[in-house]
Amino acid sequence: MDLATYFELLQLVQASVLAGAVLGVVGGLIGVFVMQRDMAFAVHGISELSFAGAAAALLLGVNVVAGSILGSLIAAAIIGLLGARARDRNSIIGVLMPFGLGLGILFLALYPGRSGNKFGLLTGQIVSVDFEQLGLLVGISVVVLAALLVIWRPLSFDSLDTEVAVAKGVPSRALALVFMVLLGLTVAVSVQVIGALLVLALLVTPAASALRVSASPVLVPVLAMIFGLVSAVGGILIALGGSLPISPYITSISFLIYVVCRLIEWRRQRSHARVKVAA
Amino acid sequence: MTPALQITQGALGFGGRTLWRELDLSVRPGEFLAVLGSNGSGKTSLLRAILGLQPLDAGTIQIDGMPARRGNRAVGYIPQQKLVQPGTPLRGRDLVTLGVNGHRFGVPITSRAERAQVAALLESVGATAYADRPIGTLSGGEQQRLRVAQAIAADPVLLLCDEPLASLDLNRQAEVAGLIDERRREHDTAVVFVTHDINPVLGMVDRILYLAEGHFTVGTPDEVLRSEVLTALYGTPVEVLRSGGRIFVAGAPDHAHHQGEAL
């Protein structure tokens, strides 16, 4: 494919690139709290129910994004209400996850059409999402972004030390529920872009990478957003040039960034150790 | 002068059991009150009630003349030392900043004035040297100094401390206790200090509230920490031993233990 054809293609998918970019940013940002609140497993659990919701919507012939959001929110609410403690939470997620995935597979099996959507829901399909739904995805991401900024400080406080935050008047329980809703929305968007099975690549890996190289409350979210953006947009742009799906590119870039961040951390620790020995 | 803390005819139960009742307590500004008692005697519940997180069964609590309520800026709170996970994206400075504006919603921008305030707080607890290191890499004593700075950020009238010295070594205990003592002397902050070991703060304590078996007694350390007083309080022989300037209470039944026996 020559460059001219590539740019023609790019024109066609620019809305998808935009959606990927916005999700990369939001995923990186919310990932910082996913890590701090130890909720990577919850993200995975929510994504499977989101998949079930999307598959149900496909079967019923209604808006797939709406189905995905509904599934996400139900999962987020269940985990948020029943799983205040980490142990309870993990067992609830462990129970929900296969149930959601199984339901989703059932709905897909019942679905008579032959649609790219079928496996797209599990492994990503952004270029097959129509323009209207892309608008919905971007809109949701922007809402999540704004809400995260507003609750950023109290949520940081609560994530660090719930006891003291509550003593200072932070509404811990309400915040936890709001966070679960925001997480559910972000997961629903991610399912459309990268697929239910690969959501963690945009919601956990970028923040986990950033935390390897910094502890600054400003630098970590900024880096996580950049990592998410680079992974999502980079993956879409590279995939355009070939015939392979988008998701493996996104997951590989995001993983590569993580490896590089670990190497940087390792080198720093080694040089610190040398300084200490020298001193 | 308005008392920093005033409890009138307070009563609190837990699971059908009375922790304490008819509790009258007045703590004046700058006073250091230690709260002693066995596990399950209602020490932590008392703090929760003062923080406005748990309503009393009867009676009232007033802080600086106002009824106790959640999120009261007049109350500072220092929790038990629990180590922050490595990989937490916060530095020492940020922990203190949360004490200044962590409860506020809105775009998270810390103003220049707030940053200056945080710098002064860090200086006042001697934490400036490690203020920019990730909290997860700091020692327990260093983290606890930062928590003191966080708790006094809003210039509270009353400082509540829940076993703040637990799991620190003796030197760190003395340093952290010293910071709290310094604060109340210089700023007239009243201190309510829950502890299972009176010794690290023995030289600082003005009065002791001793909770046991649904009863309590209040007085100076010399009035309260006596074999006959604690024996009467517990209703079982308890001996107070003094050795090398330290005080030990022997034979006090632990409530958790007590329940275990009943089962």
Short mmCIF file of C-alpha atoms in Angstrom, two decimals, chain B residues 18-197:
data_model
loop_
_atom_site.label_atom_id
_atom_site.label_comp_id
_atom_site.label_asym_id
_atom_site.label_seq_id
_atom_site.Cartn_x
_atom_site.Cartn_y
_atom_site.Cartn_z
CA THR B 18 -22.47 -0.97 77.26
CA LEU B 19 -18.99 0.33 76.54
CA TRP B 20 -19.37 3.31 78.84
CA ARG B 21 -22.14 5.52 80.17
CA GLU B 22 -22.65 8.68 82.20
CA LEU B 23 -19.31 9.86 80.87
CA ASP B 24 -18.64 13.48 81.77
CA LEU B 25 -15.39 14.77 80.41
CA SER B 26 -14.02 18.20 79.73
CA VAL B 27 -10.67 18.72 78.06
CA ARG B 28 -9.28 22.25 78.10
CA PRO B 29 -7.20 23.76 75.28
CA GLY B 30 -3.59 22.60 75.50
CA GLU B 31 -4.42 19.67 77.76
CA PHE B 32 -2.98 16.21 77.07
CA LEU B 33 -5.48 13.44 77.88
CA ALA B 34 -4.41 9.83 77.49
CA VAL B 35 -7.15 7.23 77.01
CA LEU B 36 -6.24 3.82 78.39
CA GLY B 37 -8.13 0.57 78.66
CA SER B 38 -8.13 -2.99 77.45
CA ASN B 39 -9.13 -4.10 73.97
CA GLY B 40 -12.86 -3.73 73.47
CA SER B 41 -13.27 -1.14 76.23
CA GLY B 42 -14.52 1.47 73.77
CA LYS B 43 -11.42 3.59 73.16
CA THR B 44 -11.74 3.59 69.39
CA SER B 45 -15.52 4.04 69.60
CA LEU B 46 -14.91 7.13 71.72
CA LEU B 47 -12.69 8.58 68.98
CA ARG B 48 -15.26 7.69 66.33
CA ALA B 49 -17.94 9.46 68.34
CA ILE B 50 -15.79 12.58 68.72
CA LEU B 51 -15.13 12.49 64.96
CA GLY B 52 -18.89 12.44 64.41
CA LEU B 53 -18.75 9.03 62.74
CA GLN B 54 -20.79 7.27 65.40
CA PRO B 55 -23.74 8.77 67.29
CA LEU B 56 -23.86 8.42 71.07
CA ASP B 57 -26.64 6.36 72.62
CA ALA B 58 -27.15 9.19 75.07
CA GLY B 59 -25.54 12.50 75.99
CA THR B 60 -23.73 15.09 73.90
CA ILE B 61 -20.28 15.82 72.56
CA GLN B 62 -19.14 19.36 71.89
CA ILE B 63 -15.93 20.42 70.24
CA ASP B 64 -14.91 24.00 70.86
CA GLY B 65 -18.52 24.68 71.85
CA MET B 66 -20.06 23.10 68.72
CA PRO B 67 -21.76 19.70 68.46
CA ALA B 68 -19.52 16.94 67.07
CA ARG B 69 -19.99 16.41 63.35
CA ARG B 70 -18.32 14.63 60.47
CA GLY B 71 -15.50 16.41 58.72
CA ASN B 72 -15.07 19.00 61.46
CA ARG B 73 -12.01 21.08 60.57
CA ALA B 74 -11.47 21.81 64.26
CA VAL B 75 -10.47 18.17 64.80
CA GLY B 76 -7.20 16.67 63.59
CA TYR B 77 -6.76 12.91 63.42
CA ILE B 78 -3.62 10.79 63.54
CA PRO B 79 -4.28 7.11 62.83
CA GLN B 80 -2.29 4.05 63.74
CA GLN B 81 0.83 3.74 61.72
CA LYS B 82 0.17 1.52 58.74
CA LEU B 83 2.78 1.39 56.03
CA VAL B 84 1.84 2.91 52.69
CA GLN B 85 2.28 0.52 49.77
CA PRO B 86 5.36 1.10 47.63
CA GLY B 87 4.10 2.23 44.23
CA THR B 88 1.67 4.77 45.67
CA PRO B 89 1.97 7.86 43.47
CA LEU B 90 2.40 10.29 46.33
CA ARG B 91 5.43 11.88 47.96
CA GLY B 92 5.78 13.01 51.55
CA ARG B 93 4.75 16.50 50.56
CA ASP B 94 1.56 15.21 48.92
CA LEU B 95 0.42 13.37 52.06
CA VAL B 96 0.55 16.66 53.95
CA THR B 97 -1.13 18.51 51.07
CA LEU B 98 -4.09 16.11 51.37
CA GLY B 99 -4.46 17.36 54.95
CA VAL B 100 -4.77 20.91 53.59
CA ASN B 101 -7.11 20.38 50.64
CA GLY B 102 -7.71 16.64 50.20
CA HIS B 103 -11.36 16.90 51.25
CA ARG B 104 -12.16 19.49 48.57
CA PHE B 105 -13.84 18.58 45.30
CA GLY B 106 -12.95 20.43 42.12
CA VAL B 107 -10.07 20.70 39.70
CA PRO B 108 -7.06 19.55 41.73
CA ILE B 109 -4.84 22.61 41.71
CA THR B 110 -2.88 23.46 44.83
CA SER B 111 -2.45 27.19 45.22
CA ARG B 112 0.83 28.94 45.95
CA ALA B 113 -0.38 29.81 49.44
CA GLU B 114 -1.26 26.17 50.10
CA ARG B 115 2.14 25.03 48.89
CA ALA B 116 3.81 27.49 51.25
CA GLN B 117 1.64 26.22 54.10
CA VAL B 118 2.64 22.63 53.32
CA ALA B 119 6.32 23.62 53.29
CA ALA B 120 5.92 25.23 56.72
CA LEU B 121 4.13 22.14 58.08
CA LEU B 122 6.87 19.86 56.76
CA GLU B 123 9.47 22.08 58.41
CA SER B 124 7.60 22.05 61.71
CA VAL B 125 7.75 18.24 61.94
CA GLY B 126 11.31 18.04 60.60
CA ALA B 127 10.28 16.22 57.42
CA THR B 128 11.64 18.65 54.85
CA ALA B 129 14.64 16.45 54.04
CA TYR B 130 12.50 13.60 52.71
CA ALA B 131 9.44 15.57 51.59
CA ASP B 132 9.98 14.72 47.95
CA ARG B 133 10.59 11.01 48.34
CA PRO B 134 7.79 8.53 47.51
CA ILE B 135 5.86 7.75 50.71
CA GLY B 136 6.16 4.03 50.08
CA THR B 137 9.94 4.25 50.48
CA LEU B 138 9.85 6.06 53.85
CA SER B 139 10.28 4.38 57.23
CA GLY B 140 7.41 4.01 59.69
CA GLY B 141 8.74 6.88 61.83
CA GLU B 142 9.08 9.17 58.81
CA GLN B 143 5.56 8.34 57.64
CA GLN B 144 4.19 9.02 61.09
CA ARG B 145 5.85 12.46 61.22
CA LEU B 146 4.12 13.26 57.95
CA ARG B 147 0.80 12.13 59.43
CA VAL B 148 1.31 14.51 62.33
CA ALA B 149 1.86 17.33 59.82
CA GLN B 150 -1.22 16.22 57.88
CA ALA B 151 -3.35 16.20 61.04
CA ILE B 152 -2.33 19.68 62.18
CA ALA B 153 -2.68 21.20 58.70
CA ALA B 154 -6.06 22.80 59.46
CA ASP B 155 -4.78 24.15 62.81
CA PRO B 156 -7.20 22.01 64.84
CA VAL B 157 -8.47 22.82 68.32
CA LEU B 158 -8.40 19.14 69.18
CA LEU B 159 -5.96 16.47 68.04
CA LEU B 160 -7.17 12.87 68.20
CA CYS B 161 -4.48 10.23 68.16
CA ASP B 162 -5.34 6.53 67.78
CA GLU B 163 -2.30 4.52 68.88
CA PRO B 164 -0.01 6.71 66.77
CA LEU B 165 3.13 5.12 68.23
CA ALA B 166 2.18 1.49 67.61
CA SER B 167 4.87 -0.51 65.79
CA LEU B 168 7.50 2.24 66.08
CA ASP B 169 10.78 1.61 67.88
CA LEU B 170 11.43 3.43 71.18
CA ASN B 171 13.42 6.33 69.69
CA ARG B 172 10.84 6.97 66.98
CA GLN B 173 8.07 6.74 69.60
CA ALA B 174 9.76 9.45 71.63
CA GLU B 175 10.23 11.66 68.56
CA VAL B 176 6.63 11.40 67.35
CA ALA B 177 5.21 11.82 70.86
CA GLY B 178 7.52 14.83 71.26
CA LEU B 179 6.10 16.43 68.11
CA ILE B 180 2.56 16.05 69.39
CA ASP B 181 3.54 17.46 72.78
CA GLU B 182 5.30 20.41 71.16
CA ARG B 183 2.23 21.16 69.10
CA ARG B 184 -0.11 21.37 72.08
CA ARG B 185 2.33 23.50 74.09
CA GLU B 186 2.96 25.99 71.30
CA HIS B 187 -0.55 26.15 69.81
CA ASP B 188 -2.73 25.24 72.78
CA THR B 189 -4.11 22.26 70.88
CA ALA B 190 -5.89 19.79 73.14
CA VAL B 191 -4.72 16.20 72.65
CA VAL B 192 -6.78 13.04 73.17
CA PHE B 193 -4.31 10.20 72.87
CA VAL B 194 -5.52 6.59 72.76
CA THR B 195 -2.78 4.17 73.70
CA HIS B 196 -2.24 0.76 75.26
CA ASP B 197 1.15 1.83 76.62
#
